[in-house]
XYZ file of C-alpha atoms in Angstrom:
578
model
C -9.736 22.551 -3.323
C -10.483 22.878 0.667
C -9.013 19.793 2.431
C -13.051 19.494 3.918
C -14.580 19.204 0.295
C -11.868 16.328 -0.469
C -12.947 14.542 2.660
C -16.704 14.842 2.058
C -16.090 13.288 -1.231
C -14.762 9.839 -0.109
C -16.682 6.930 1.020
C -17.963 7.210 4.676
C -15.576 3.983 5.728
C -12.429 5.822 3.964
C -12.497 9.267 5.821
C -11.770 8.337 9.079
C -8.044 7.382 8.089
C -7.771 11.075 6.658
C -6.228 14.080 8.521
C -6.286 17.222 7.998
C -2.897 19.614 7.471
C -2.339 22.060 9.812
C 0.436 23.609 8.432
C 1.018 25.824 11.152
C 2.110 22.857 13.064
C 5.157 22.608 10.500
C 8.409 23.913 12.294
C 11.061 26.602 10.666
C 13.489 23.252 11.086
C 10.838 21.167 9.453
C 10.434 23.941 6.614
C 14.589 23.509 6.853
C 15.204 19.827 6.320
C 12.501 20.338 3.413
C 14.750 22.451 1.652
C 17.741 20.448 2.243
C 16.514 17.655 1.248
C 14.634 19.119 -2.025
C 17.868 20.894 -2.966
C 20.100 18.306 -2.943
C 17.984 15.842 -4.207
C 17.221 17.894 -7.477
C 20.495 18.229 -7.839
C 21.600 14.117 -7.703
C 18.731 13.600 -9.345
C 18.901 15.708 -12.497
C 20.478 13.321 -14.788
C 19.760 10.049 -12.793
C 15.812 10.676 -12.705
C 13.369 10.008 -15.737
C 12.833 13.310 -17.424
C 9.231 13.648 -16.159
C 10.103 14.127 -12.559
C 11.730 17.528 -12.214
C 8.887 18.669 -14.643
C 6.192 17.051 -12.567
C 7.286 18.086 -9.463
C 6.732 21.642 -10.434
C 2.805 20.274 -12.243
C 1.774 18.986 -8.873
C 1.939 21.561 -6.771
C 5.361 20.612 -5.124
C 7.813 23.824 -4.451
C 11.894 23.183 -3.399
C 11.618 26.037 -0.795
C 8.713 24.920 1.136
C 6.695 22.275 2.532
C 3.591 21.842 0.263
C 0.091 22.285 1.193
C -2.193 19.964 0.542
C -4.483 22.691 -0.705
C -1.628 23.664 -3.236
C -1.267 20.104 -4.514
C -4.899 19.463 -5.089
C -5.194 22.380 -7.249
C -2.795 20.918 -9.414
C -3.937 17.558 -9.038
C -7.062 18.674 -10.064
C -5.914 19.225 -13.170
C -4.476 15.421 -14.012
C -8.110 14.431 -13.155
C -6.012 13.246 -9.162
C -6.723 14.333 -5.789
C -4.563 14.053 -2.419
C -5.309 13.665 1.274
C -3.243 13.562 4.890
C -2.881 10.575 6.767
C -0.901 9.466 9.828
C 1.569 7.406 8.821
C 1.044 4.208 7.727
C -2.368 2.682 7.019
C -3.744 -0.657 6.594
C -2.210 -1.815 3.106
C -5.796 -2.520 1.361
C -6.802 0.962 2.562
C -4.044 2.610 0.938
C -4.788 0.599 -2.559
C -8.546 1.667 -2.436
C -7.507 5.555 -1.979
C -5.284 4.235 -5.090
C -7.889 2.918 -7.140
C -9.848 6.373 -6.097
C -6.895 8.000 -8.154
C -6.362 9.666 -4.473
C -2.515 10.122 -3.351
C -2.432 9.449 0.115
C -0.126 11.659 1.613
C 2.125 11.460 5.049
C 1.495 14.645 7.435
C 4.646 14.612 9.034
C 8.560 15.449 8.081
C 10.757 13.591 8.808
C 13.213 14.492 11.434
C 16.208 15.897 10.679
C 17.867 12.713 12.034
C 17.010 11.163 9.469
C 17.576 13.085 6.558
C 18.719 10.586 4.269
C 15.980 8.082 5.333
C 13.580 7.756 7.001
C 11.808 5.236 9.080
C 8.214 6.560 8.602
C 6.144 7.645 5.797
C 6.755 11.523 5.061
C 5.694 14.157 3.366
C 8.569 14.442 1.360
C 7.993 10.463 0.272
C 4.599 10.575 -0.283
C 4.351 13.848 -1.937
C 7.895 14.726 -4.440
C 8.437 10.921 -4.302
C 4.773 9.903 -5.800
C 3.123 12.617 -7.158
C 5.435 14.073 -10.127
C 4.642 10.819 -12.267
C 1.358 11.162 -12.241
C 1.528 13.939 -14.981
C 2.139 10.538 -17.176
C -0.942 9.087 -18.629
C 0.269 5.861 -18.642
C 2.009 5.802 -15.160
C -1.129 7.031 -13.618
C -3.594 4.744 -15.206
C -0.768 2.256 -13.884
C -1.102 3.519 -10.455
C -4.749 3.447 -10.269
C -5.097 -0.215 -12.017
C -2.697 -0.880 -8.908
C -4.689 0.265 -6.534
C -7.628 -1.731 -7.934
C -5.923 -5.284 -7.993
C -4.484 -4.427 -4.665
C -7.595 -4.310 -2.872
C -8.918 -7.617 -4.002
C -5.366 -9.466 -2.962
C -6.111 -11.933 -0.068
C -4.344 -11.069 3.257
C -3.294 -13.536 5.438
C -4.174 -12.832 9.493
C -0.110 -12.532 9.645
C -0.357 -9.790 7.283
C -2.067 -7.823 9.201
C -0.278 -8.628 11.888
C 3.294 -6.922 10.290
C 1.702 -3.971 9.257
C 0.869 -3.704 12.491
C 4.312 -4.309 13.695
C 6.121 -2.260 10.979
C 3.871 0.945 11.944
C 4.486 0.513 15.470
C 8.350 0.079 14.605
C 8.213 3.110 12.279
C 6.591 5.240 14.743
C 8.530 4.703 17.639
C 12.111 5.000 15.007
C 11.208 8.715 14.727
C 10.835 9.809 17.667
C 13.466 11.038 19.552
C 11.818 10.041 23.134
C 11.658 6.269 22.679
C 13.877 4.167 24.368
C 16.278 1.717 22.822
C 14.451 -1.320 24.933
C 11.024 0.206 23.084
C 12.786 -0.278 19.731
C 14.532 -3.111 20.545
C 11.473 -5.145 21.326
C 9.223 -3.961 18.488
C 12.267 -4.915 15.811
C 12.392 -8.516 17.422
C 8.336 -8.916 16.853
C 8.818 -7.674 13.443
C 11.434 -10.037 13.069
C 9.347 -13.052 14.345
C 6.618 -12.279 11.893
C 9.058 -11.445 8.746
C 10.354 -15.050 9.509
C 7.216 -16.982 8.988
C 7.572 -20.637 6.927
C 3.859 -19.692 5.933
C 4.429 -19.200 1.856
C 3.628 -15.501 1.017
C -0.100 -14.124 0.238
C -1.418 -12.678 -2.643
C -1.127 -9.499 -0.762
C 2.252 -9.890 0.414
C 3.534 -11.055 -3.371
C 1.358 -7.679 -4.572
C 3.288 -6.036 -2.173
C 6.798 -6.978 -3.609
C 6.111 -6.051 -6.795
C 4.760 -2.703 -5.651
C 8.461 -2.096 -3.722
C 10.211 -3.111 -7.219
C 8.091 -0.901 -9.244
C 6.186 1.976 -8.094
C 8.896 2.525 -4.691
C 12.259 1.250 -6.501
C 11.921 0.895 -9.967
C 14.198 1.762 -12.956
C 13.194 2.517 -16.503
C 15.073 2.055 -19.458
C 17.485 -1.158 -20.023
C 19.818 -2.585 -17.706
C 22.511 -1.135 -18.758
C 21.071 2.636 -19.400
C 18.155 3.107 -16.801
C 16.784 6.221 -15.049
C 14.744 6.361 -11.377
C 11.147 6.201 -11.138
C 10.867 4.729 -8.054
C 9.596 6.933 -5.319
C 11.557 5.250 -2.304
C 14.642 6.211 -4.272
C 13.396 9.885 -5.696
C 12.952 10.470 -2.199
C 16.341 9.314 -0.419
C 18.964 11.304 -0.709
C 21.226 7.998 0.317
C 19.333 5.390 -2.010
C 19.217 7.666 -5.501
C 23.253 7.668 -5.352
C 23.898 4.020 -3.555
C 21.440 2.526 -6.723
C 23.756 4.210 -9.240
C 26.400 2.029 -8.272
C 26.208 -1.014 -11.183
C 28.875 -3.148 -8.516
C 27.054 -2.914 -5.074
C 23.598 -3.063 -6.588
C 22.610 -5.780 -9.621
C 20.187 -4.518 -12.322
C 17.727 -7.399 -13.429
C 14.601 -6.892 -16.527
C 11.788 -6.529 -15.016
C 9.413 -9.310 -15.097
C 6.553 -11.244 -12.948
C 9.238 -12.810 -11.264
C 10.030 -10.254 -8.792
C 7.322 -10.854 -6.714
C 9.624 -13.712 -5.224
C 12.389 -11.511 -4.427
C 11.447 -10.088 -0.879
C 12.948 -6.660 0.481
C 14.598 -5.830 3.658
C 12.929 -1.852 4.202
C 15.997 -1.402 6.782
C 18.904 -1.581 4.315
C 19.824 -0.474 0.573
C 18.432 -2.966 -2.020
C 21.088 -5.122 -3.357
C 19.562 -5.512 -6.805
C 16.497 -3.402 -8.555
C 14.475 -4.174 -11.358
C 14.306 -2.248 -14.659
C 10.716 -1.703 -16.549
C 11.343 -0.879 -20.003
C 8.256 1.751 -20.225
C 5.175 2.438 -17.951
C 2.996 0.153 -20.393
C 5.486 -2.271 -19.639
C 4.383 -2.018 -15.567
C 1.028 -2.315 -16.708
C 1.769 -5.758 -18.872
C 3.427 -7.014 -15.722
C 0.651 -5.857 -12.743
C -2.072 -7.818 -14.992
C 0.046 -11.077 -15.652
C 0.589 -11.267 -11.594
C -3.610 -10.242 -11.957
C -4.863 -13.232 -13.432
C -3.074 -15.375 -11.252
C -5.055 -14.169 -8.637
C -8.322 -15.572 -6.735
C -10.399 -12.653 -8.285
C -9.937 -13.504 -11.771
C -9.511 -17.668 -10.813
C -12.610 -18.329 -8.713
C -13.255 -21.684 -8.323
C -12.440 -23.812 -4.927
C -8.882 -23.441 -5.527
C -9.215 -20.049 -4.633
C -11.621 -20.433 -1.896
C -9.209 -23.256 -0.022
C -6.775 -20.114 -0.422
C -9.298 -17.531 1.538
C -9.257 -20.417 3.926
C -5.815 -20.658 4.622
C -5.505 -16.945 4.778
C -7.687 -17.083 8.025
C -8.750 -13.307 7.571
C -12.273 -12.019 5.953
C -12.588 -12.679 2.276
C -15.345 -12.426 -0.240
C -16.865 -15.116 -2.654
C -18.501 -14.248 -5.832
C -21.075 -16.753 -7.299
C -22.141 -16.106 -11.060
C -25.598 -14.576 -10.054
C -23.956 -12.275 -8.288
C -24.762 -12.824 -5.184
C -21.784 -11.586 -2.453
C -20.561 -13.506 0.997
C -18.306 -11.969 3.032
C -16.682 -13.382 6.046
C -14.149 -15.980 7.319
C -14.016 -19.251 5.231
C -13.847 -22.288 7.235
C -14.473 -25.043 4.463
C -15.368 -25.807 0.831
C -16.601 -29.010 -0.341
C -15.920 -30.009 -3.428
C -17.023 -33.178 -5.613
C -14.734 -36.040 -8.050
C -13.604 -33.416 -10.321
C -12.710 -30.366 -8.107
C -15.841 -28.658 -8.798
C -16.693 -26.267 -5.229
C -19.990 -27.772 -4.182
C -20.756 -25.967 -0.600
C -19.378 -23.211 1.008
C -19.305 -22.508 4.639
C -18.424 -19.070 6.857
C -17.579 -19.531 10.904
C -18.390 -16.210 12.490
C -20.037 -12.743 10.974
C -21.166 -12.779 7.633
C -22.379 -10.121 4.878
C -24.545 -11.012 2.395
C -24.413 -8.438 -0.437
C -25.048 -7.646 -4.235
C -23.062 -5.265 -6.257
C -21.140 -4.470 -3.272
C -23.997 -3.200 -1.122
C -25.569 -5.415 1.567
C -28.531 -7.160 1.212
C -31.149 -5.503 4.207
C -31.502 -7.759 7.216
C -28.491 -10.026 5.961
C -25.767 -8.189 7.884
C -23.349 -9.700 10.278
C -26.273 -8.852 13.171
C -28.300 -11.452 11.500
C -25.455 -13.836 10.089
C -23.312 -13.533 13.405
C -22.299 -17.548 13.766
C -21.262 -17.938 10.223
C -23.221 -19.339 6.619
C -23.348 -22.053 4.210
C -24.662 -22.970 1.117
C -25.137 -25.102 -1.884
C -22.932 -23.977 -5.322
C -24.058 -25.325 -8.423
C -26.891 -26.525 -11.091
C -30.075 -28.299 -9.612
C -31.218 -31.422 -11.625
C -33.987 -30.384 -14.337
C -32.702 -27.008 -14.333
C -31.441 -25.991 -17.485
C -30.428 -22.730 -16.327
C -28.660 -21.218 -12.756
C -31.077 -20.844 -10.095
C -30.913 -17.352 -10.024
C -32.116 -16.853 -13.138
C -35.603 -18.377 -13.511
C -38.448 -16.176 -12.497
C -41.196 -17.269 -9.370
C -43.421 -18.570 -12.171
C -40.576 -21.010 -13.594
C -39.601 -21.846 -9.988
C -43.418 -22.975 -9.275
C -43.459 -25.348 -12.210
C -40.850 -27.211 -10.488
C -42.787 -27.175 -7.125
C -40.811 -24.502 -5.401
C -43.309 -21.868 -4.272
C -43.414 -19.737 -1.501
C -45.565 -21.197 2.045
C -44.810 -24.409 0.516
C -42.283 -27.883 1.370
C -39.851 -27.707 -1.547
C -36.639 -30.240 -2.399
C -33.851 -28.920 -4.085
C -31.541 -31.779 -5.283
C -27.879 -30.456 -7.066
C -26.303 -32.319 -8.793
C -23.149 -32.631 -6.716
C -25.982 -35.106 -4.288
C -26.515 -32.333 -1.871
C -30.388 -31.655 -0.957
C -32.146 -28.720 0.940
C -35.361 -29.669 1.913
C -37.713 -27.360 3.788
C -40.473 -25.093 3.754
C -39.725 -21.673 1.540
C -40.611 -18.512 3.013
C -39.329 -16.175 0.950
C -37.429 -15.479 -2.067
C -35.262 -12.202 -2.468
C -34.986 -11.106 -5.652
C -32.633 -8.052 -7.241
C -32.549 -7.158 -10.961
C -34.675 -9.834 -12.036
C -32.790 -12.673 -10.395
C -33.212 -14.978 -7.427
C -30.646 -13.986 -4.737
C -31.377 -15.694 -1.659
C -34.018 -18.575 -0.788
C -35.197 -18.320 2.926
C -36.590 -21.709 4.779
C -37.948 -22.532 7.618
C -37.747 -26.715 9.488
C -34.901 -27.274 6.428
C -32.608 -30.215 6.568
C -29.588 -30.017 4.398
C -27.496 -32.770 3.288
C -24.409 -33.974 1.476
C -24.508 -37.270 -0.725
C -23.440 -39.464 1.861
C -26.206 -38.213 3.881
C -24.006 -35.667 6.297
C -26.400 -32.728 7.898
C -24.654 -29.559 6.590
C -27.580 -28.113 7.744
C -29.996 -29.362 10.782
C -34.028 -27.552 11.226
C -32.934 -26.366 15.039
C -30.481 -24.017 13.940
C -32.871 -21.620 12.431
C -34.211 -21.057 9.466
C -31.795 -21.278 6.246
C -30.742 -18.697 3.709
C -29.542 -20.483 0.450
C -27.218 -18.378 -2.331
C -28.719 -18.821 -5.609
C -25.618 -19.625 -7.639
C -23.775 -22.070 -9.908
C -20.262 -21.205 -9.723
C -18.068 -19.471 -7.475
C -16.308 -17.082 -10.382
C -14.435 -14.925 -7.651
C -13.234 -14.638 -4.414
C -11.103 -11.694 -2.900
C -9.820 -10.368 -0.311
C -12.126 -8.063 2.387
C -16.042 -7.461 2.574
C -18.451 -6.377 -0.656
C -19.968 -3.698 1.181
C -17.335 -1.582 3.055
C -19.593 0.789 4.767
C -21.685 -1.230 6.033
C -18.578 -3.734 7.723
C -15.535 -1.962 8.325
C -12.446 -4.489 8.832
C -9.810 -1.537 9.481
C -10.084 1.392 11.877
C -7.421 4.206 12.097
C -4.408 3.274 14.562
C -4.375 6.258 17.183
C -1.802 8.437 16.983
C 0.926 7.758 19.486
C 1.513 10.341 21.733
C 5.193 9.730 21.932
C 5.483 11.725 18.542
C 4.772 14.973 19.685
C 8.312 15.883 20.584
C 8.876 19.470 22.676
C 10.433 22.063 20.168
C 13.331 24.724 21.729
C 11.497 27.786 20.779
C 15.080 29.672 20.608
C 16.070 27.526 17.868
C 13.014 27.749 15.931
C 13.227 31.628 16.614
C 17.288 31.232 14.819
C 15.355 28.891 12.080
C 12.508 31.428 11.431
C 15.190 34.244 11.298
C 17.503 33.185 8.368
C 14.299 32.121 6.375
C 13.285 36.225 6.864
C 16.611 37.149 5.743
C 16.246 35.176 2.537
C 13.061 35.984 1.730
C 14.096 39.803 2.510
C 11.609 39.852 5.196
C 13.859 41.099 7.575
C 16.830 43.471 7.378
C 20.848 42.393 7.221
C 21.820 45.119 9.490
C 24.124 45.144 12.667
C 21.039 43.555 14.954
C 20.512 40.701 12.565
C 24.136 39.975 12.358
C 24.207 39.878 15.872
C 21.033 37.097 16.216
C 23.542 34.907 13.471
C 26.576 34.882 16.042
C 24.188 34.455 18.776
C 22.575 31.574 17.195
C 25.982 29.766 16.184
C 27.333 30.653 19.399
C 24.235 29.200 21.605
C 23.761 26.075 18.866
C 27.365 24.490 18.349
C 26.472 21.648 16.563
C 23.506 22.890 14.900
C 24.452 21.846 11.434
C 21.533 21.994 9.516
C 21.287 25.735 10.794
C 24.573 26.335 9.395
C 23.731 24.585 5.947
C 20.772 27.370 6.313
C 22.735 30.190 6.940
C 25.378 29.493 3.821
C 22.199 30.798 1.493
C 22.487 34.185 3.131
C 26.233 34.746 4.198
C 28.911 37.196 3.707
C 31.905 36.182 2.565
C 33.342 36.392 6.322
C 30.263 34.574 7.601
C 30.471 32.232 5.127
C 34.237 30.928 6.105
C 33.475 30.605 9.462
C 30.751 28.211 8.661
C 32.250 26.188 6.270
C 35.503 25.537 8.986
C 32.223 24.918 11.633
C 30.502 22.128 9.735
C 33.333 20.674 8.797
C 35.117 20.738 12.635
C 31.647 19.243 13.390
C 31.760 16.159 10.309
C 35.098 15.533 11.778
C 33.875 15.379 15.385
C 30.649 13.682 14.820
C 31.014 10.917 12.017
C 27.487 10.120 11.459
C 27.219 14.268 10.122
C 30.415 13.898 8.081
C 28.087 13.316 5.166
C 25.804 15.676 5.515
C 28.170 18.401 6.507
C 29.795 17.826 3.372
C 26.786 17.844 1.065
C 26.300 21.286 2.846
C 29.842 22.758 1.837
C 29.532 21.160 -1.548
C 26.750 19.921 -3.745
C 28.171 18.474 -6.153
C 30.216 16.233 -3.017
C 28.202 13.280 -3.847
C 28.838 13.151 -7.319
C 32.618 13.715 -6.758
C 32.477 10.257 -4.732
C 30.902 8.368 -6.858
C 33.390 8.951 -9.583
C-alpha cells in the first residue's frame, strides 16, 4: 500500500505524528549496520527465539540484507489484517497505544548509528520493525497487542508522566547523535533522573507501562526453567538476547500481575525477566491489571484518582454523557457515593466520543460542574425520561424548575433548553440558576452564566485523555531536532556503496575494483564495520588481511573488541557463553 493511502486512513488528530520514509535518505553504512545487525542476530537468535520469529520476520515484509520499506511491510501486513507507519522517534505514550489499538505498528524512521550497534538509545527501525512485527503473524499475540493498545489509552497519566516522556525523548535524541556535547547529555540525564525519582506512587499509565517492558519489550515464553524470547527489546539487541540467556546474572520469575511493581532502568541489562507461559496467558494478565483500572471502576474513587493525576481525564456518567478536562474536586455523600463533579479550566462535553456542538472548550473555557445521581420522585435516571415525563414533574422548557437529588443538592433556575441524543436527555441548560449542596454551599451562583447540568446517575468510568480527540488534541508532534542530521563523508559512503555492488554482482571484481578495496582500507583505518562488509566478498588474501585488521583494531580500541570479534566469528558469542 502507498505510505499516502495509510496516512489518509487514520484519524485527522493521529496523522500529524506520522512521517513518511524516504528511503533514499538511508545511507550504504545505514544499509550496513542493518545487515550486521540482522545477521548476527538471526544467528543468536535461532534457538533462543520462539519459533514464530524467524518465520515471521520473513511474513512481514522484513529482509536480512536490507532496510525494509514501509511499502514492503504493509503489503505483508496487509495480509494479517495490520498496517505500519513512520514516526520520529518517540511519541507521546497514549498516542502510540491508540495506533496500537488501530492494529497500526508504529515504526521508527531512523537506524541506529553504528555506535550503537548493540543498543541503542532511540527507537529504530530495526526495534520497531524485526523486533515487533514478526509476532504479529500469531493470532493470539496480535489480538494481545491490539487489546494493549486499547487499555493503554484509557490509563490515567499523571502531569509527571508527561513530563519523562518528555525528558526520555529529549535524552534519546541527543544519545544518538554524534554532535551533542557531553554537558547536553549530562544535563538532560540529571532531569530524567529528578523525575524517575519522584515519591509520587506510580499512575495507571506508568504501572501499564511496566508491564508493557516485561511483556511485549522483554518477555519470555515457556517456564522458568525452559523459556524462549518474545520480547522485542531483546529480539532486537544483539547485547540483551545473549546477556538474558545467562540463568546467574539475570533471575527468571512466572509471570504474573505483579510485575507492574517491578520498575526498569532502560540504561542497563534487566536483572530479572518475566516468563508468560503462552500469549493467552498475556492476555489473562493485561485484563486482571484492566479491571483494576478507573475505566472499568468508575465511581469517585476513580475520579479522586483523575484528580491527583493533575492532567486531562474523562468521566463517564451512565447516560452517556462525556466530560473531559482537568478534575479539581468530587463531592461525595455518607457512603462514598460521587455526588458533584467539578472541572477548573477547558472542558469538552461529548457523547460517544464526539463533542456535543457549542459545548467545546471555547464555550466551557473556565471549567464545569454538575450534579451525579437520582432526583427524588424519579424512578428512573434523568436522562432517560422523555420532555413529556419531565413536564409532569414541572420541568419544562421557558419555565422556573427545582431539581432536588437525593444526595441534598438543588439546581434551581429557569430551563432553556434540553439537548437530547438517541432518545435521552444529555444536557439541561438554565438561565438565573442557583445551585446548592445540603448544607446550603453555592456550587453554583446566577452571575456566572447560565448552567449546563449532565443528565446522569452514576459516574461508571473515568479515563485518561478527552472523548473526542479531533476536536481537542492534548499531544502535538515534538519537532525534529536538528542536531540529528549528522554530515555523511561521501568517500566512505562511495567505499560502502561499492562492496554492496560487488555482492550483489553489480559491479565487476577486476584489477580497478581491487584497487577501490585497498584504497578504502588504506584511507579508513579503523573502519570496522567496512571491514566486517568486505569479509562477504574477499579473496582468500583479502580476507587475511582483514581478519589481522579488525582484530589489531579490537585490541587497540576495547569498546570494538566485541564487535570485531562477532565479525571474524559468528558463532563468537555463543563460544562465550559456554
Amino acid at each position: 500500500m502507498v505510505q499516502q493511502d495509510i496516512i489518509d486512513s487514520l484519524p485527522a488528530h493521529l496523522r500529524p505524528f506520522v512521517k513518511k520514509q524516504e528511503y533514499g535518505r538511508y545511507t550504504p553504512r545505514d544499509q550496513a549496520v542493518w545487515r550486521f545487525v540482522m545477521k548476527h542476530l538471526t544467528l543468536q537468535l535461532a534457538d533462543s527465539a520462539h519459533p514464530v520469529y524467524l518465520d515471521g520476520l520473513a511474513r512481514t515484509g522484513i529482509a536480512l540484507d536490507h532496510i525494509p520499506s514501509i511499502e514492503e511491510m504493509n503489503e505483508c501486513l496487509a495480509q494479517l489484517g495490520w498496517r505500519a507507519v513512520v514516526v520520529d522517534g518517540f511519541i507521546p505514550p497514549a498516542i502510540f497505544m491508540e495506533f496500537q489499538a488501530l492494529k497500526v505498528l508504529v515504526i521508527a524512521l531512523d537506524m541506529r548509528s553504528v555506535e550503537h550497534v548493540f543498543y541503542t538509545p532511540a527507537p529504530d527501525i530495526v526495534h520497531e520493525s524485526a523486533g515487533h512485527a514478526p509476532f504479529i503473524v500469531d493470532i493470539d499475540y496480535s489480538e494481545f497487542l491490539q487489546r494493549f493498545g486499547e487499555v493503554g489509552m484509557k490509563a490515567v497519566a499523571t502531569r509527571e508522566d508527561l513530563e519523562q516522556y518528555e525528558a526520555i525523548r529529549r535524552l534519546s535524541i541527543l544519545k544518538e547523535c554524534s554532535s551533542s556535547s557531553e554537558q547536553e547529555i549530562a544535563d538532560a540525564e540529571a532531569e530524567l533522573e529528578r523525575l524517575a525519582n519522584s515519591e509520587q506512587p506510580p499512575s495507571e499509565a506508568a504501572l501499564l507501562t511496566r508491564l508493557h517492558w516485561w511483556t511485549v519489550e522483554y518477555g519470555l515464553v515457556g517456564e522458568p526453567e525452559d523459556y524462549r524470547i518474545f520480547g522485542a527489546g531483546i529480539l532486537s539487541s544483539l547485547g540483551e538476547s545473549r546477556h538474558c540467556l545467562n540463568d546467574k546474572a539475570v533471575q527468571k520469575l512466572p509471570l504474573t500481575v505483579d510485575a507492574v511493581k517491578t520498575p526498569y532502568d532502560i540504561t542497563r541489562e534487566q536483572p530479572q525477566l518475566f516468563v508468560t507461559k503462552s500469549c493467552k496467558h498475556l492476555s489473562q494478565v493485561l485484563e486482571e491489571f484492566a479491571e483494576s483500572m478507573c475505566f472499568k471502576r468508575g465511581g469517585a474513587a476513580s475520579l479522586r484518582t483523575a484528580i491527583a493525576a493533575a492532567s486531562i481525564c474523562t468521566a463517564r456518567y451512565d447516560s452517556g454523557m462525556q466530560v473531559s478536562g482537568v478534575f479539581s474536586e468530587v463531592l461525595c455523600d455518607a457512603v462514598g457515593n460521587a455526588t458533584y463533579l467539578r472541572t477548573t479550566g477547558p472542558t469538552q462535553l461529548a457523547y460517544g466520543d464526539s463533542e456535543i456542538f457549542g459545548h467545546g472548550v471555547a464555550y466551557h473555557g473556565e471549567g464545569f460542574g454538575s450534579p451525579i445521581g437520582h432526583i427524588k420522585d424519579f424512578s428512573r435516571c434523568l436522562s432517560e425520561y422523555t420532555i413529556d415525563e419531565l413536564a409532569a414533574h414541572n420541568i419544562e422548557i421557558g419555565k422556573l424548575a427545582r431539581l432536588e437529588y437525593l444526595s441534598g443538592i438543588t439546581v434551581e433556575g429557569k430551563l432553556e433548553q434540553v439537548f437530547r441524543q438517541n432518545q435521552r436527555n444529555l444536557i439541561l441548560s438554565f438561565s438565573d440558576c442557583t445551585v446548592r449542596d445540603l448544607a446550603g454551599n453555592v456550587l453554583f451562583d446566577p452571575a456566572w452564566g447560565n448552567y449546563d447540568l449532565a443528565a446522569g446517575s452514576a459516574i461508571e468510568s473515568v479515563y485518561g485523555g478527552v472523548a473526542d480527540r479531533t476536536a481537542l488534541q492534548l499531544y502535538k508532534p515534538t519537532p525534529r531536532t536538528e542536531t540529528l542530521s549528522t554530515k555523511q563523508d561521501e568517500q566512505l559512503m562511495a567505499c560502502y556503496a561499492l562492496v554492496d555492488q560487488l555482492r550483489n554482482g553489480e559491479s565487476s571484481e577486476g584489477p580497478d575494483a581491487q584497487e577501490a578495496l585497498n584504497a578504502a582500507l588504506a584511507n579508513y583505518p579503523e573502519e570496522w564495520l567496512l571491514r566486517a562488509e568486505m569479509l562477504d566478498i574477499a579473496s582468500d588474501s583479502l580476507r587475511k588481511r582483514l581478519y589481522i585488521e579488525l582484530r589489531e583494531l579490537g585490541d587497540t580500541h576495547p569498546s570494538l573488541r566485541e564487535l570485531t570479534a562477532l565479525a571474524i566469528d559468528p558463532e563468537y558469542p555463543f563460544a562465550q557463553s559456554a
